[in-house]
Amino acid sequence: MDFLKSAINAEISKKRKALDTASERAGSKKYVSRAELERLREEEYRREEEERLAKEKEKKEKQRQEQERLKEQEKQQAKLDSKKESVNEEVEIETFNISREEVVRRLRAKGQPIRLFGETDKQCKIRLRALELMEERSEDQGQRNDFMRKLEEMEEGMKLEVLKQKAGVVDGKKEKKSKKADLIVAPIELKLLQSDRDKLFMQIYAYLVTLEPDILARVAEITHHMQNRRYRDAQDSYLQLSIGNAPWPIGVTMVGIHERSAREKIFSSQVAHVLNDETSRKWIQSVKRLMTFAQSKYPPYTLSQIA
């Protein structure tokens, strides 16, 4: 009620103001025509519209000036940051003060060229420092290949043994012959398997995961059909494995807006395994690539089995 009352009062005051303005302009006239009132109202509307446009223009101009000021501040801040980074790099390069011989030795140890075309000594130091930082980050964050590291350790150990033999630390022709026979008969990988089996399979244990029984059954079914060159049946089994045969396959979200069956009734044919995670999608699609390659390499016996 208060809102309606205020709206009515505002409209009444507006009408009174229009009549007062018309009477002032009419002068000694006893009446004011409707056309005169309409003309006065249009003039008032134009005046208000011009004021509104002027205010909007002024507001936009202020916003533009503010944006330009902020951009200028950002540019100055970026220049200051770049100067700080360059100063820090120069300080780091100065602290990384090693001789040219040491730089050459480290670059050769990493398998890198000791000097690129047109490269100065300072640039060589910068390149060496960048390579060392990249190696530190990869060791801290990246996946480590324990197998290759163990092979390198064994090769270094074998080199040390050879040096000891040359220095006369290990004596006896029989021991030398036995070690030489071991190196000839057993390669490095086999010796690694016999000496340190746990470290060798640590990476495999960490990265590989066994398949679920229902998924393994589908993969075995696909393999059986491919061996018999029934690629159409293998395609059907692949669809059962990847997206299932449920109207709304259960994927990442599990429970949606549709009514689903009980959890104990969910089997492999009702689960969209390709939607579970990125790892499942990759290896399931790799199965499809193998099917396509096998069909091109070993065509089916009948045209009806072409997928």
mmCIF file with all atom_site columns, C-alpha atoms in Angstrom, residues 104-301:
data_model
loop_
_atom_site.group_PDB
_atom_site.id
_atom_site.type_symbol
_atom_site.label_atom_id
_atom_site.label_alt_id
_atom_site.label_comp_id
_atom_site.label_asym_id
_atom_site.label_entity_id
_atom_site.label_seq_id
_atom_site.pdbx_PDB_ins_code
_atom_site.Cartn_x
_atom_site.Cartn_y
_atom_site.Cartn_z
_atom_site.occupancy
_atom_site.B_iso_or_equiv
_atom_site.pdbx_formal_charge
_atom_site.auth_seq_id
_atom_site.auth_comp_id
_atom_site.auth_asym_id
_atom_site.auth_atom_id
_atom_site.pdbx_PDB_model_num
ATOM 1   C CA . VAL A 1 104 ? 82.944 -28.363 -20.865 1.00 0.00 ? 104 VAL A CA 1
ATOM 2   C CA . ARG A 1 105 ? 83.251 -31.381 -18.574 1.00 0.00 ? 105 ARG A CA 1
ATOM 3   C CA . ARG A 1 106 ? 79.652 -31.107 -17.315 1.00 0.00 ? 106 ARG A CA 1
ATOM 4   C CA . LEU A 1 107 ? 78.203 -30.579 -20.782 1.00 0.00 ? 107 LEU A CA 1
ATOM 5   C CA . ARG A 1 108 ? 80.057 -33.619 -22.116 1.00 0.00 ? 108 ARG A CA 1
ATOM 6   C CA . ALA A 1 109 ? 78.845 -35.677 -19.156 1.00 0.00 ? 109 ALA A CA 1
ATOM 7   C CA . LYS A 1 110 ? 75.268 -34.734 -20.061 1.00 0.00 ? 110 LYS A CA 1
ATOM 8   C CA . GLY A 1 111 ? 75.794 -35.543 -23.750 1.00 0.00 ? 111 GLY A CA 1
ATOM 9   C CA . GLN A 1 112 ? 75.323 -31.913 -24.811 1.00 0.00 ? 112 GLN A CA 1
ATOM 10  C CA . PRO A 1 113 ? 77.453 -29.873 -27.258 1.00 0.00 ? 113 PRO A CA 1
ATOM 11  C CA . ILE A 1 114 ? 80.150 -27.885 -25.487 1.00 0.00 ? 114 ILE A CA 1
ATOM 12  C CA . ARG A 1 115 ? 79.429 -24.782 -27.599 1.00 0.00 ? 115 ARG A CA 1
ATOM 13  C CA . LEU A 1 116 ? 76.666 -23.834 -29.991 1.00 0.00 ? 116 LEU A CA 1
ATOM 14  C CA . PHE A 1 117 ? 77.140 -21.661 -33.068 1.00 0.00 ? 117 PHE A CA 1
ATOM 15  C CA . GLY A 1 118 ? 77.869 -18.081 -32.013 1.00 0.00 ? 118 GLY A CA 1
ATOM 16  C CA . GLU A 1 119 ? 77.591 -18.895 -28.304 1.00 0.00 ? 119 GLU A CA 1
ATOM 17  C CA . THR A 1 120 ? 79.710 -17.076 -25.737 1.00 0.00 ? 120 THR A CA 1
ATOM 18  C CA . ASP A 1 121 ? 81.128 -18.473 -22.498 1.00 0.00 ? 121 ASP A CA 1
ATOM 19  C CA . LYS A 1 122 ? 78.421 -16.726 -20.489 1.00 0.00 ? 122 LYS A CA 1
ATOM 20  C CA . GLN A 1 123 ? 75.680 -18.228 -22.661 1.00 0.00 ? 123 GLN A CA 1
ATOM 21  C CA . CYS A 1 124 ? 77.266 -21.666 -22.219 1.00 0.00 ? 124 CYS A CA 1
ATOM 22  C CA . LYS A 1 125 ? 77.040 -21.265 -18.447 1.00 0.00 ? 125 LYS A CA 1
ATOM 23  C CA . ILE A 1 126 ? 73.402 -20.190 -18.727 1.00 0.00 ? 126 ILE A CA 1
ATOM 24  C CA . ARG A 1 127 ? 72.591 -23.238 -20.878 1.00 0.00 ? 127 ARG A CA 1
ATOM 25  C CA . LEU A 1 128 ? 74.366 -25.568 -18.443 1.00 0.00 ? 128 LEU A CA 1
ATOM 26  C CA . ARG A 1 129 ? 72.507 -24.054 -15.484 1.00 0.00 ? 129 ARG A CA 1
ATOM 27  C CA . ALA A 1 130 ? 69.157 -24.448 -17.283 1.00 0.00 ? 130 ALA A CA 1
ATOM 28  C CA . LEU A 1 131 ? 69.901 -28.110 -18.031 1.00 0.00 ? 131 LEU A CA 1
ATOM 29  C CA . GLU A 1 132 ? 70.806 -28.783 -14.402 1.00 0.00 ? 132 GLU A CA 1
ATOM 30  C CA . LEU A 1 133 ? 67.624 -27.090 -13.150 1.00 0.00 ? 133 LEU A CA 1
ATOM 31  C CA . MET A 1 134 ? 65.516 -29.144 -15.584 1.00 0.00 ? 134 MET A CA 1
ATOM 32  C CA . GLU A 1 135 ? 67.140 -32.338 -14.332 1.00 0.00 ? 135 GLU A CA 1
ATOM 33  C CA . GLU A 1 136 ? 66.482 -31.370 -10.711 1.00 0.00 ? 136 GLU A CA 1
ATOM 34  C CA . ARG A 1 137 ? 62.816 -30.686 -11.444 1.00 0.00 ? 137 ARG A CA 1
ATOM 35  C CA . SER A 1 138 ? 62.400 -33.950 -13.343 1.00 0.00 ? 138 SER A CA 1
ATOM 36  C CA . GLU A 1 139 ? 63.948 -35.860 -10.456 1.00 0.00 ? 139 GLU A CA 1
ATOM 37  C CA . ASP A 1 140 ? 61.681 -34.160 -7.917  1.00 0.00 ? 140 ASP A CA 1
ATOM 38  C CA . GLN A 1 141 ? 58.392 -34.230 -9.840  1.00 0.00 ? 141 GLN A CA 1
ATOM 39  C CA . GLY A 1 142 ? 58.566 -36.659 -12.776 1.00 0.00 ? 142 GLY A CA 1
ATOM 40  C CA . GLN A 1 143 ? 58.260 -40.412 -12.852 1.00 0.00 ? 143 GLN A CA 1
ATOM 41  C CA . ARG A 1 144 ? 61.519 -42.253 -12.341 1.00 0.00 ? 144 ARG A CA 1
ATOM 42  C CA . ASN A 1 145 ? 62.560 -45.173 -14.469 1.00 0.00 ? 145 ASN A CA 1
ATOM 43  C CA . ASP A 1 146 ? 64.015 -47.443 -11.802 1.00 0.00 ? 146 ASP A CA 1
ATOM 44  C CA . PHE A 1 147 ? 64.931 -50.124 -14.335 1.00 0.00 ? 147 PHE A CA 1
ATOM 45  C CA . MET A 1 148 ? 67.149 -47.851 -16.427 1.00 0.00 ? 148 MET A CA 1
ATOM 46  C CA . ARG A 1 149 ? 68.735 -46.335 -13.319 1.00 0.00 ? 149 ARG A CA 1
ATOM 47  C CA . LYS A 1 150 ? 69.568 -49.792 -12.010 1.00 0.00 ? 150 LYS A CA 1
ATOM 48  C CA . LEU A 1 151 ? 71.119 -50.730 -15.356 1.00 0.00 ? 151 LEU A CA 1
ATOM 49  C CA . GLU A 1 152 ? 73.296 -47.622 -15.258 1.00 0.00 ? 152 GLU A CA 1
ATOM 50  C CA . GLU A 1 153 ? 74.389 -48.437 -11.705 1.00 0.00 ? 153 GLU A CA 1
ATOM 51  C CA . MET A 1 154 ? 75.315 -51.956 -12.763 1.00 0.00 ? 154 MET A CA 1
ATOM 52  C CA . GLU A 1 155 ? 77.283 -50.664 -15.747 1.00 0.00 ? 155 GLU A CA 1
ATOM 53  C CA . GLU A 1 156 ? 79.172 -48.273 -13.485 1.00 0.00 ? 156 GLU A CA 1
ATOM 54  C CA . GLY A 1 157 ? 79.858 -51.118 -11.054 1.00 0.00 ? 157 GLY A CA 1
ATOM 55  C CA . MET A 1 158 ? 81.170 -53.272 -13.883 1.00 0.00 ? 158 MET A CA 1
ATOM 56  C CA . LYS A 1 159 ? 83.452 -50.455 -15.012 1.00 0.00 ? 159 LYS A CA 1
ATOM 57  C CA . LEU A 1 160 ? 84.784 -50.155 -11.470 1.00 0.00 ? 160 LEU A CA 1
ATOM 58  C CA . GLU A 1 161 ? 85.428 -53.897 -11.380 1.00 0.00 ? 161 GLU A CA 1
ATOM 59  C CA . VAL A 1 162 ? 87.334 -53.681 -14.660 1.00 0.00 ? 162 VAL A CA 1
ATOM 60  C CA . LEU A 1 163 ? 89.418 -50.810 -13.303 1.00 0.00 ? 163 LEU A CA 1
ATOM 61  C CA . LYS A 1 164 ? 90.163 -52.763 -10.148 1.00 0.00 ? 164 LYS A CA 1
ATOM 62  C CA . GLN A 1 165 ? 91.222 -55.749 -12.220 1.00 0.00 ? 165 GLN A CA 1
ATOM 63  C CA . LYS A 1 166 ? 93.555 -53.569 -14.267 1.00 0.00 ? 166 LYS A CA 1
ATOM 64  C CA . ALA A 1 167 ? 94.994 -52.058 -11.090 1.00 0.00 ? 167 ALA A CA 1
ATOM 65  C CA . GLY A 1 168 ? 95.770 -55.454 -9.707  1.00 0.00 ? 168 GLY A CA 1
ATOM 66  C CA . VAL A 1 169 ? 93.236 -55.394 -6.855  1.00 0.00 ? 169 VAL A CA 1
ATOM 67  C CA . VAL A 1 170 ? 91.708 -58.702 -7.910  1.00 0.00 ? 170 VAL A CA 1
ATOM 68  C CA . ASP A 1 171 ? 94.220 -61.439 -8.659  1.00 0.00 ? 171 ASP A CA 1
ATOM 69  C CA . GLY A 1 172 ? 93.912 -64.935 -10.018 1.00 0.00 ? 172 GLY A CA 1
ATOM 70  C CA . LYS A 1 173 ? 93.274 -66.128 -13.518 1.00 0.00 ? 173 LYS A CA 1
ATOM 71  C CA . LYS A 1 174 ? 90.397 -68.378 -12.458 1.00 0.00 ? 174 LYS A CA 1
ATOM 72  C CA . GLU A 1 175 ? 88.403 -65.492 -10.971 1.00 0.00 ? 175 GLU A CA 1
ATOM 73  C CA . LYS A 1 176 ? 88.947 -63.414 -14.097 1.00 0.00 ? 176 LYS A CA 1
ATOM 74  C CA . LYS A 1 177 ? 87.853 -66.286 -16.312 1.00 0.00 ? 177 LYS A CA 1
ATOM 75  C CA . SER A 1 178 ? 84.719 -66.887 -14.234 1.00 0.00 ? 178 SER A CA 1
ATOM 76  C CA . LYS A 1 179 ? 83.701 -63.229 -14.347 1.00 0.00 ? 179 LYS A CA 1
ATOM 77  C CA . LYS A 1 180 ? 84.363 -63.093 -18.078 1.00 0.00 ? 180 LYS A CA 1
ATOM 78  C CA . ALA A 1 181 ? 82.243 -66.200 -18.570 1.00 0.00 ? 181 ALA A CA 1
ATOM 79  C CA . ASP A 1 182 ? 79.460 -64.635 -16.500 1.00 0.00 ? 182 ASP A CA 1
ATOM 80  C CA . LEU A 1 183 ? 79.511 -61.539 -18.677 1.00 0.00 ? 183 LEU A CA 1
ATOM 81  C CA . ILE A 1 184 ? 79.386 -63.601 -21.859 1.00 0.00 ? 184 ILE A CA 1
ATOM 82  C CA . VAL A 1 185 ? 76.677 -66.039 -20.771 1.00 0.00 ? 185 VAL A CA 1
ATOM 83  C CA . ALA A 1 186 ? 74.388 -63.748 -18.796 1.00 0.00 ? 186 ALA A CA 1
ATOM 84  C CA . PRO A 1 187 ? 73.523 -60.315 -20.231 1.00 0.00 ? 187 PRO A CA 1
ATOM 85  C CA . ILE A 1 188 ? 73.069 -57.321 -18.006 1.00 0.00 ? 188 ILE A CA 1
ATOM 86  C CA . GLU A 1 189 ? 69.275 -57.642 -17.836 1.00 0.00 ? 189 GLU A CA 1
ATOM 87  C CA . LEU A 1 190 ? 69.419 -61.287 -16.730 1.00 0.00 ? 190 LEU A CA 1
ATOM 88  C CA . LYS A 1 191 ? 72.017 -60.483 -14.098 1.00 0.00 ? 191 LYS A CA 1
ATOM 89  C CA . LEU A 1 192 ? 69.776 -57.697 -12.859 1.00 0.00 ? 192 LEU A CA 1
ATOM 90  C CA . LEU A 1 193 ? 66.824 -60.082 -12.590 1.00 0.00 ? 193 LEU A CA 1
ATOM 91  C CA . GLN A 1 194 ? 68.854 -62.547 -10.558 1.00 0.00 ? 194 GLN A CA 1
ATOM 92  C CA . SER A 1 195 ? 70.463 -59.989 -8.244  1.00 0.00 ? 195 SER A CA 1
ATOM 93  C CA . ASP A 1 196 ? 67.747 -57.467 -7.406  1.00 0.00 ? 196 ASP A CA 1
ATOM 94  C CA . ARG A 1 197 ? 64.291 -58.658 -8.400  1.00 0.00 ? 197 ARG A CA 1
ATOM 95  C CA . ASP A 1 198 ? 62.360 -56.433 -5.959  1.00 0.00 ? 198 ASP A CA 1
ATOM 96  C CA . LYS A 1 199 ? 63.790 -53.158 -7.246  1.00 0.00 ? 199 LYS A CA 1
ATOM 97  C CA . LEU A 1 200 ? 63.276 -54.224 -10.842 1.00 0.00 ? 200 LEU A CA 1
ATOM 98  C CA . PHE A 1 201 ? 59.551 -54.874 -10.431 1.00 0.00 ? 201 PHE A CA 1
ATOM 99  C CA . MET A 1 202 ? 58.888 -51.893 -8.149  1.00 0.00 ? 202 MET A CA 1
ATOM 100 C CA . GLN A 1 203 ? 57.965 -49.679 -11.099 1.00 0.00 ? 203 GLN A CA 1
ATOM 101 C CA . ILE A 1 204 ? 55.717 -52.346 -12.633 1.00 0.00 ? 204 ILE A CA 1
ATOM 102 C CA . TYR A 1 205 ? 53.966 -52.859 -9.304  1.00 0.00 ? 205 TYR A CA 1
ATOM 103 C CA . ALA A 1 206 ? 53.411 -49.105 -8.930  1.00 0.00 ? 206 ALA A CA 1
ATOM 104 C CA . TYR A 1 207 ? 52.096 -48.435 -12.459 1.00 0.00 ? 207 TYR A CA 1
ATOM 105 C CA . LEU A 1 208 ? 50.177 -51.566 -13.513 1.00 0.00 ? 208 LEU A CA 1
ATOM 106 C CA . VAL A 1 209 ? 46.781 -52.542 -12.075 1.00 0.00 ? 209 VAL A CA 1
ATOM 107 C CA . THR A 1 210 ? 45.066 -55.903 -12.528 1.00 0.00 ? 210 THR A CA 1
ATOM 108 C CA . LEU A 1 211 ? 41.816 -56.014 -14.488 1.00 0.00 ? 211 LEU A CA 1
ATOM 109 C CA . GLU A 1 212 ? 38.456 -56.725 -12.912 1.00 0.00 ? 212 GLU A CA 1
ATOM 110 C CA . PRO A 1 213 ? 37.082 -60.228 -13.631 1.00 0.00 ? 213 PRO A CA 1
ATOM 111 C CA . ASP A 1 214 ? 34.082 -58.990 -15.656 1.00 0.00 ? 214 ASP A CA 1
ATOM 112 C CA . ILE A 1 215 ? 36.290 -56.692 -17.775 1.00 0.00 ? 215 ILE A CA 1
ATOM 113 C CA . LEU A 1 216 ? 38.834 -59.463 -18.285 1.00 0.00 ? 216 LEU A CA 1
ATOM 114 C CA . ALA A 1 217 ? 36.050 -61.768 -19.501 1.00 0.00 ? 217 ALA A CA 1
ATOM 115 C CA . ARG A 1 218 ? 35.012 -59.213 -22.152 1.00 0.00 ? 218 ARG A CA 1
ATOM 116 C CA . VAL A 1 219 ? 38.602 -58.739 -23.316 1.00 0.00 ? 219 VAL A CA 1
ATOM 117 C CA . ALA A 1 220 ? 39.037 -62.514 -23.559 1.00 0.00 ? 220 ALA A CA 1
ATOM 118 C CA . GLU A 1 221 ? 35.826 -62.729 -25.585 1.00 0.00 ? 221 GLU A CA 1
ATOM 119 C CA . ILE A 1 222 ? 37.086 -60.043 -27.984 1.00 0.00 ? 222 ILE A CA 1
ATOM 120 C CA . THR A 1 223 ? 40.390 -61.898 -28.366 1.00 0.00 ? 223 THR A CA 1
ATOM 121 C CA . HIS A 1 224 ? 38.602 -65.175 -29.075 1.00 0.00 ? 224 HIS A CA 1
ATOM 122 C CA . HIS A 1 225 ? 36.470 -63.607 -31.818 1.00 0.00 ? 225 HIS A CA 1
ATOM 123 C CA . MET A 1 226 ? 39.519 -61.938 -33.367 1.00 0.00 ? 226 MET A CA 1
ATOM 124 C CA . GLN A 1 227 ? 41.417 -65.240 -33.454 1.00 0.00 ? 227 GLN A CA 1
ATOM 125 C CA . ASN A 1 228 ? 38.493 -66.776 -35.349 1.00 0.00 ? 228 ASN A CA 1
ATOM 126 C CA . ARG A 1 229 ? 38.305 -63.654 -37.601 1.00 0.00 ? 229 ARG A CA 1
ATOM 127 C CA . ARG A 1 230 ? 34.776 -62.849 -36.483 1.00 0.00 ? 230 ARG A CA 1
ATOM 128 C CA . TYR A 1 231 ? 35.262 -59.110 -36.308 1.00 0.00 ? 231 TYR A CA 1
ATOM 129 C CA . ARG A 1 232 ? 31.554 -58.251 -36.215 1.00 0.00 ? 232 ARG A CA 1
ATOM 130 C CA . ASP A 1 233 ? 31.141 -60.312 -33.041 1.00 0.00 ? 233 ASP A CA 1
ATOM 131 C CA . ALA A 1 234 ? 34.312 -58.750 -31.645 1.00 0.00 ? 234 ALA A CA 1
ATOM 132 C CA . GLN A 1 235 ? 32.826 -55.320 -32.387 1.00 0.00 ? 235 GLN A CA 1
ATOM 133 C CA . ASP A 1 236 ? 29.667 -56.221 -30.439 1.00 0.00 ? 236 ASP A CA 1
ATOM 134 C CA . SER A 1 237 ? 31.753 -57.415 -27.497 1.00 0.00 ? 237 SER A CA 1
ATOM 135 C CA . TYR A 1 238 ? 33.792 -54.210 -27.655 1.00 0.00 ? 238 TYR A CA 1
ATOM 136 C CA . LEU A 1 239 ? 30.619 -52.115 -27.477 1.00 0.00 ? 239 LEU A CA 1
ATOM 137 C CA . GLN A 1 240 ? 29.469 -54.179 -24.506 1.00 0.00 ? 240 GLN A CA 1
ATOM 138 C CA . LEU A 1 241 ? 32.788 -53.436 -22.816 1.00 0.00 ? 241 LEU A CA 1
ATOM 139 C CA . SER A 1 242 ? 33.054 -49.745 -23.672 1.00 0.00 ? 242 SER A CA 1
ATOM 140 C CA . ILE A 1 243 ? 29.516 -48.355 -23.288 1.00 0.00 ? 243 ILE A CA 1
ATOM 141 C CA . GLY A 1 244 ? 27.438 -51.351 -22.169 1.00 0.00 ? 244 GLY A CA 1
ATOM 142 C CA . ASN A 1 245 ? 23.846 -52.098 -23.159 1.00 0.00 ? 245 ASN A CA 1
ATOM 143 C CA . ALA A 1 246 ? 22.000 -50.146 -20.452 1.00 0.00 ? 246 ALA A CA 1
ATOM 144 C CA . PRO A 1 247 ? 19.681 -47.291 -21.599 1.00 0.00 ? 247 PRO A CA 1
ATOM 145 C CA . TRP A 1 248 ? 21.635 -44.853 -19.422 1.00 0.00 ? 248 TRP A CA 1
ATOM 146 C CA . PRO A 1 249 ? 25.116 -46.319 -18.858 1.00 0.00 ? 249 PRO A CA 1
ATOM 147 C CA . ILE A 1 250 ? 26.594 -45.642 -15.471 1.00 0.00 ? 250 ILE A CA 1
ATOM 148 C CA . GLY A 1 251 ? 29.773 -43.680 -15.948 1.00 0.00 ? 251 GLY A CA 1
ATOM 149 C CA . VAL A 1 252 ? 31.534 -41.033 -13.947 1.00 0.00 ? 252 VAL A CA 1
ATOM 150 C CA . THR A 1 253 ? 28.546 -39.553 -12.116 1.00 0.00 ? 253 THR A CA 1
ATOM 151 C CA . MET A 1 254 ? 27.097 -42.952 -11.120 1.00 0.00 ? 254 MET A CA 1
ATOM 152 C CA . VAL A 1 255 ? 23.729 -41.638 -9.863  1.00 0.00 ? 255 VAL A CA 1
ATOM 153 C CA . GLY A 1 256 ? 21.805 -39.283 -12.124 1.00 0.00 ? 256 GLY A CA 1
ATOM 154 C CA . ILE A 1 257 ? 18.212 -38.156 -12.577 1.00 0.00 ? 257 ILE A CA 1
ATOM 155 C CA . HIS A 1 258 ? 17.089 -41.523 -13.950 1.00 0.00 ? 258 HIS A CA 1
ATOM 156 C CA . GLU A 1 259 ? 16.093 -44.404 -11.778 1.00 0.00 ? 259 GLU A CA 1
ATOM 157 C CA . ARG A 1 260 ? 18.933 -46.930 -11.544 1.00 0.00 ? 260 ARG A CA 1
ATOM 158 C CA . SER A 1 261 ? 19.146 -50.507 -10.405 1.00 0.00 ? 261 SER A CA 1
ATOM 159 C CA . ALA A 1 262 ? 20.577 -51.627 -7.110  1.00 0.00 ? 262 ALA A CA 1
ATOM 160 C CA . ARG A 1 263 ? 24.340 -51.580 -6.757  1.00 0.00 ? 263 ARG A CA 1
ATOM 161 C CA . GLU A 1 264 ? 24.572 -55.343 -6.405  1.00 0.00 ? 264 GLU A CA 1
ATOM 162 C CA . LYS A 1 265 ? 22.869 -55.768 -9.828  1.00 0.00 ? 265 LYS A CA 1
ATOM 163 C CA . ILE A 1 266 ? 25.390 -53.652 -11.726 1.00 0.00 ? 266 ILE A CA 1
ATOM 164 C CA . PHE A 1 267 ? 27.585 -55.766 -14.009 1.00 0.00 ? 267 PHE A CA 1
ATOM 165 C CA . SER A 1 268 ? 30.093 -55.029 -16.727 1.00 0.00 ? 268 SER A CA 1
ATOM 166 C CA . SER A 1 269 ? 27.417 -54.826 -19.437 1.00 0.00 ? 269 SER A CA 1
ATOM 167 C CA . GLN A 1 270 ? 25.657 -52.028 -17.531 1.00 0.00 ? 270 GLN A CA 1
ATOM 168 C CA . VAL A 1 271 ? 28.731 -49.904 -16.847 1.00 0.00 ? 271 VAL A CA 1
ATOM 169 C CA . ALA A 1 272 ? 30.299 -47.542 -19.370 1.00 0.00 ? 272 ALA A CA 1
ATOM 170 C CA . HIS A 1 273 ? 33.939 -48.301 -18.636 1.00 0.00 ? 273 HIS A CA 1
ATOM 171 C CA . VAL A 1 274 ? 35.120 -45.843 -21.247 1.00 0.00 ? 274 VAL A CA 1
ATOM 172 C CA . LEU A 1 275 ? 33.579 -43.063 -19.123 1.00 0.00 ? 275 LEU A CA 1
ATOM 173 C CA . ASN A 1 276 ? 35.226 -44.064 -15.859 1.00 0.00 ? 276 ASN A CA 1
ATOM 174 C CA . ASP A 1 277 ? 38.552 -42.274 -16.192 1.00 0.00 ? 277 ASP A CA 1
ATOM 175 C CA . GLU A 1 278 ? 41.137 -41.240 -18.765 1.00 0.00 ? 278 GLU A CA 1
ATOM 176 C CA . THR A 1 279 ? 43.306 -44.321 -18.245 1.00 0.00 ? 279 THR A CA 1
ATOM 177 C CA . SER A 1 280 ? 40.414 -46.722 -18.926 1.00 0.00 ? 280 SER A CA 1
ATOM 178 C CA . ARG A 1 281 ? 39.444 -44.763 -22.042 1.00 0.00 ? 281 ARG A CA 1
ATOM 179 C CA . LYS A 1 282 ? 42.973 -44.977 -23.452 1.00 0.00 ? 282 LYS A CA 1
ATOM 180 C CA . TRP A 1 283 ? 43.499 -48.706 -23.114 1.00 0.00 ? 283 TRP A CA 1
ATOM 181 C CA . ILE A 1 284 ? 39.933 -49.563 -24.195 1.00 0.00 ? 284 ILE A CA 1
ATOM 182 C CA . GLN A 1 285 ? 40.397 -47.498 -27.354 1.00 0.00 ? 285 GLN A CA 1
ATOM 183 C CA . SER A 1 286 ? 43.752 -49.201 -27.915 1.00 0.00 ? 286 SER A CA 1
ATOM 184 C CA . VAL A 1 287 ? 41.831 -52.502 -28.031 1.00 0.00 ? 287 VAL A CA 1
ATOM 185 C CA . LYS A 1 288 ? 39.706 -51.011 -30.818 1.00 0.00 ? 288 LYS A CA 1
ATOM 186 C CA . ARG A 1 289 ? 42.845 -49.998 -32.742 1.00 0.00 ? 289 ARG A CA 1
ATOM 187 C CA . LEU A 1 290 ? 44.168 -53.541 -32.465 1.00 0.00 ? 290 LEU A CA 1
ATOM 188 C CA . MET A 1 291 ? 40.859 -54.847 -33.827 1.00 0.00 ? 291 MET A CA 1
ATOM 189 C CA . THR A 1 292 ? 41.065 -52.508 -36.818 1.00 0.00 ? 292 THR A CA 1
ATOM 190 C CA . PHE A 1 293 ? 44.666 -53.483 -37.537 1.00 0.00 ? 293 PHE A CA 1
ATOM 191 C CA . ALA A 1 294 ? 43.894 -57.210 -37.248 1.00 0.00 ? 294 ALA A CA 1
ATOM 192 C CA . GLN A 1 295 ? 40.973 -56.861 -39.666 1.00 0.00 ? 295 GLN A CA 1
ATOM 193 C CA . SER A 1 296 ? 43.179 -55.143 -42.266 1.00 0.00 ? 296 SER A CA 1
ATOM 194 C CA . LYS A 1 297 ? 46.035 -57.612 -41.743 1.00 0.00 ? 297 LYS A CA 1
ATOM 195 C CA . TYR A 1 298 ? 43.912 -60.783 -41.509 1.00 0.00 ? 298 TYR A CA 1
ATOM 196 C CA . PRO A 1 299 ? 40.628 -60.289 -43.407 1.00 0.00 ? 299 PRO A CA 1
ATOM 197 C CA . PRO A 1 300 ? 37.571 -62.293 -42.280 1.00 0.00 ? 300 PRO A CA 1
ATOM 198 C CA . TYR A 1 301 ? 36.470 -65.459 -44.011 1.00 0.00 ? 301 TYR A CA 1
#
